[in-house]
Amino acid sequence: MPKRITTTEFNKLFREQYKDYVLLTPYSGYAKKVKIKHKDCGYTFSLTASYLLKNTYQCKICKHTKDVKDKLKNKYGNKYTLKGFFKNQKEYVPITCHKCGYTWDISIHSLVKRLNSNAKNHIELCPQCRKHSYLFKKICLAKNGLTNNEFLSK
C-alpha cells in the first residue's frame, strides 16, 4: 500500500510540478478531485490529485490556442497575430493584421475553417485588406474595360 500524502506534501509537489497553475480547493485525499486554475488563460478545471501527481497536465485551452496559432503561422507566415485564448467554438478573440495594422474579432470556427481550406489563392483574412483588394480589382476592371471572367483569364 502506498504511503499517504499529507496536505503539505501535496501542496509542495503541486507547486514544483505546476508552476503556472493555482490550487483553488484544498487537498482532501489522493483519489479526490481538486479545483485548479491556469494563471495564463484563467481556465478552471477539476482533476484528481492522483492524476496530477502521476501525469503532466497541459491546459487544453492553451494547447488548442497554440495549435491554431501554429496553423495560422504556417499558412500566412507572420502576417497576423492572435491576441487571446479560445475557450469555445463560439467565442471571439482579437486578431491583428501586420500589413495594415487593423484589429478585429474572429471566432475559432471561422478561423479554423479558413486555415483548413485548401484554396490555391486564399482570400485575405483581414477584412480591411480584403476590401482594399476588391476595390483595387474593380478599379482595374473598370480602367481596362474588362469583365470579371476576362480579368481572371489574363
Short mmCIF file of C-alpha atoms in Angstrom, two decimals:
data_model
loop_
_atom_site.label_atom_id
_atom_site.label_comp_id
_atom_site.label_asym_id
_atom_site.label_seq_id
_atom_site.Cartn_x
_atom_site.Cartn_y
_atom_site.Cartn_z
CA MET A 1 0.00 0.00 0.00
CA PRO A 2 1.43 3.40 -0.98
CA LYS A 3 2.41 5.94 1.62
CA ARG A 4 -0.29 8.51 2.43
CA ILE A 5 0.42 12.03 1.22
CA THR A 6 -0.24 14.89 3.60
CA THR A 7 -1.73 18.21 2.52
CA THR A 8 1.66 19.91 2.98
CA GLU A 9 3.41 17.29 0.84
CA PHE A 10 0.77 17.53 -1.88
CA ASN A 11 0.95 21.34 -1.94
CA LYS A 12 4.75 21.19 -2.23
CA LEU A 13 4.64 18.60 -5.06
CA PHE A 14 1.90 20.55 -6.85
CA ARG A 15 3.86 23.84 -6.71
CA GLU A 16 7.01 22.11 -8.04
CA GLN A 17 5.25 20.37 -10.94
CA TYR A 18 2.63 23.00 -11.86
CA LYS A 19 4.20 26.48 -11.60
CA ASP A 20 1.65 28.04 -13.98
CA TYR A 21 -1.38 26.81 -12.01
CA VAL A 22 -3.15 27.82 -8.80
CA LEU A 23 -4.82 25.34 -6.46
CA LEU A 24 -8.35 26.61 -5.70
CA THR A 25 -9.60 23.87 -3.38
CA PRO A 26 -7.64 22.18 -0.60
CA TYR A 27 -6.26 18.66 -0.99
CA SER A 28 -8.59 16.17 0.70
CA GLY A 29 -7.28 12.83 -0.48
CA TYR A 30 -5.33 11.11 -3.22
CA ALA A 31 -8.44 9.93 -5.12
CA LYS A 32 -10.44 13.15 -4.60
CA LYS A 33 -10.68 15.96 -7.13
CA VAL A 34 -9.06 19.35 -6.62
CA LYS A 35 -10.02 22.52 -8.46
CA ILE A 36 -7.22 24.23 -10.39
CA LYS A 37 -6.88 27.49 -12.34
CA HIS A 38 -4.35 28.16 -15.09
CA LYS A 39 -2.62 31.51 -14.49
CA ASP A 40 -2.15 32.38 -18.18
CA CYS A 41 -5.68 31.95 -19.57
CA GLY A 42 -7.80 31.70 -16.41
CA TYR A 43 -9.25 28.28 -17.35
CA THR A 44 -10.61 26.47 -14.26
CA PHE A 45 -10.98 22.69 -14.10
CA SER A 46 -11.00 19.75 -11.66
CA LEU A 47 -8.75 16.69 -11.67
CA THR A 48 -7.94 14.01 -9.12
CA ALA A 49 -4.85 14.56 -7.02
CA SER A 50 -3.51 11.17 -8.15
CA TYR A 51 -3.77 12.16 -11.83
CA LEU A 52 -1.95 15.44 -11.21
CA LEU A 53 0.94 13.75 -9.42
CA LYS A 54 1.32 10.83 -11.83
CA ASN A 55 0.92 12.79 -15.09
CA THR A 56 1.87 16.12 -16.55
CA TYR A 57 -1.29 18.06 -17.36
CA GLN A 58 -1.32 20.70 -20.11
CA CYS A 59 -4.12 23.29 -20.21
CA LYS A 60 -6.45 22.32 -23.08
CA ILE A 61 -7.36 25.96 -23.79
CA CYS A 62 -3.71 27.00 -24.18
CA LYS A 63 -2.87 23.87 -26.18
CA HIS A 64 -5.76 24.45 -28.59
CA THR A 65 -4.87 28.13 -28.96
CA LYS A 66 -1.22 27.23 -29.62
CA ASP A 67 -2.27 24.72 -32.28
CA VAL A 68 -4.41 27.38 -34.01
CA LYS A 69 -1.56 29.94 -33.79
CA ASP A 70 0.83 27.40 -35.35
CA LYS A 71 -1.63 26.72 -38.22
CA LEU A 72 -2.07 30.47 -38.70
CA LYS A 73 1.71 30.97 -38.89
CA ASN A 74 2.17 28.01 -41.28
CA LYS A 75 -0.48 29.31 -43.69
CA TYR A 76 0.09 33.09 -43.50
CA GLY A 77 3.58 33.49 -42.00
CA ASN A 78 3.92 36.48 -39.67
CA LYS A 79 1.11 38.41 -41.36
CA TYR A 80 -1.33 38.03 -38.41
CA THR A 81 -1.13 37.89 -34.61
CA LEU A 82 -3.77 36.22 -32.46
CA LYS A 83 -4.26 38.10 -29.17
CA GLY A 84 -6.17 35.87 -26.79
CA PHE A 85 -7.32 32.38 -25.91
CA PHE A 86 -10.10 30.32 -27.48
CA LYS A 87 -12.31 28.92 -24.74
CA ASN A 88 -15.04 27.54 -27.04
CA GLN A 89 -16.12 27.42 -30.70
CA LYS A 90 -18.39 30.47 -30.47
CA GLU A 91 -16.10 32.82 -28.58
CA TYR A 92 -14.36 35.63 -30.43
CA VAL A 93 -10.76 36.75 -29.92
CA PRO A 94 -8.88 39.72 -31.36
CA ILE A 95 -6.55 39.19 -34.32
CA THR A 96 -4.25 41.85 -35.83
CA CYS A 97 -3.10 42.20 -39.44
CA HIS A 98 0.51 43.39 -39.67
CA LYS A 99 0.06 44.55 -43.27
CA CYS A 100 -2.45 47.30 -42.45
CA GLY A 101 -2.50 47.31 -38.61
CA TYR A 102 -6.24 46.56 -38.40
CA THR A 103 -7.51 44.53 -35.40
CA TRP A 104 -10.83 42.68 -35.47
CA ASP A 105 -12.54 39.84 -33.60
CA ILE A 106 -12.76 36.37 -35.13
CA SER A 107 -14.36 33.13 -33.94
CA ILE A 108 -12.37 29.90 -33.70
CA HIS A 109 -14.86 28.22 -36.02
CA SER A 110 -14.38 30.82 -38.75
CA LEU A 111 -10.59 30.90 -38.35
CA VAL A 112 -10.09 27.12 -38.40
CA LYS A 113 -12.41 26.79 -41.41
CA ARG A 114 -10.24 29.26 -43.33
CA LEU A 115 -6.99 27.70 -42.14
CA ASN A 116 -8.11 24.23 -43.23
CA SER A 117 -9.26 25.49 -46.64
CA ASN A 118 -7.05 24.23 -49.48
CA ALA A 119 -7.91 27.05 -51.88
CA LYS A 120 -4.90 27.92 -54.05
CA ASN A 121 -5.38 31.66 -53.89
CA HIS A 122 -6.75 32.02 -50.37
CA ILE A 123 -8.86 35.02 -49.52
CA GLU A 124 -7.35 37.63 -47.22
CA LEU A 125 -8.25 37.03 -43.59
CA CYS A 126 -8.17 40.74 -42.83
CA PRO A 127 -11.46 42.48 -43.69
CA GLN A 128 -9.66 45.76 -44.48
CA CYS A 129 -7.11 44.18 -46.83
CA ARG A 130 -9.86 42.10 -48.45
CA LYS A 131 -11.95 45.24 -49.01
CA HIS A 132 -8.99 47.13 -50.49
CA SER A 133 -8.03 44.25 -52.82
CA TYR A 134 -11.65 44.01 -54.00
CA LEU A 135 -11.77 47.76 -54.69
CA PHE A 136 -8.41 47.56 -56.49
CA LYS A 137 -9.70 44.74 -58.69
CA LYS A 138 -12.87 46.72 -59.52
CA ILE A 139 -10.80 49.78 -60.47
CA CYS A 140 -8.53 47.67 -62.71
CA LEU A 141 -11.57 46.10 -64.40
CA ALA A 142 -13.19 49.49 -64.98
CA LYS A 143 -9.95 51.08 -66.31
CA ASN A 144 -9.28 48.27 -68.76
CA GLY A 145 -12.93 47.71 -69.72
CA LEU A 146 -12.74 44.01 -68.82
CA THR A 147 -15.32 41.69 -67.33
CA ASN A 148 -14.50 39.60 -64.30
CA ASN A 149 -14.03 36.43 -66.42
CA GLU A 150 -11.73 38.23 -68.88
CA PHE A 151 -9.70 39.60 -65.94
CA LEU A 152 -9.29 36.13 -64.42
CA SER A 153 -8.19 34.57 -67.73
CA LYS A 154 -5.29 37.02 -68.18
#
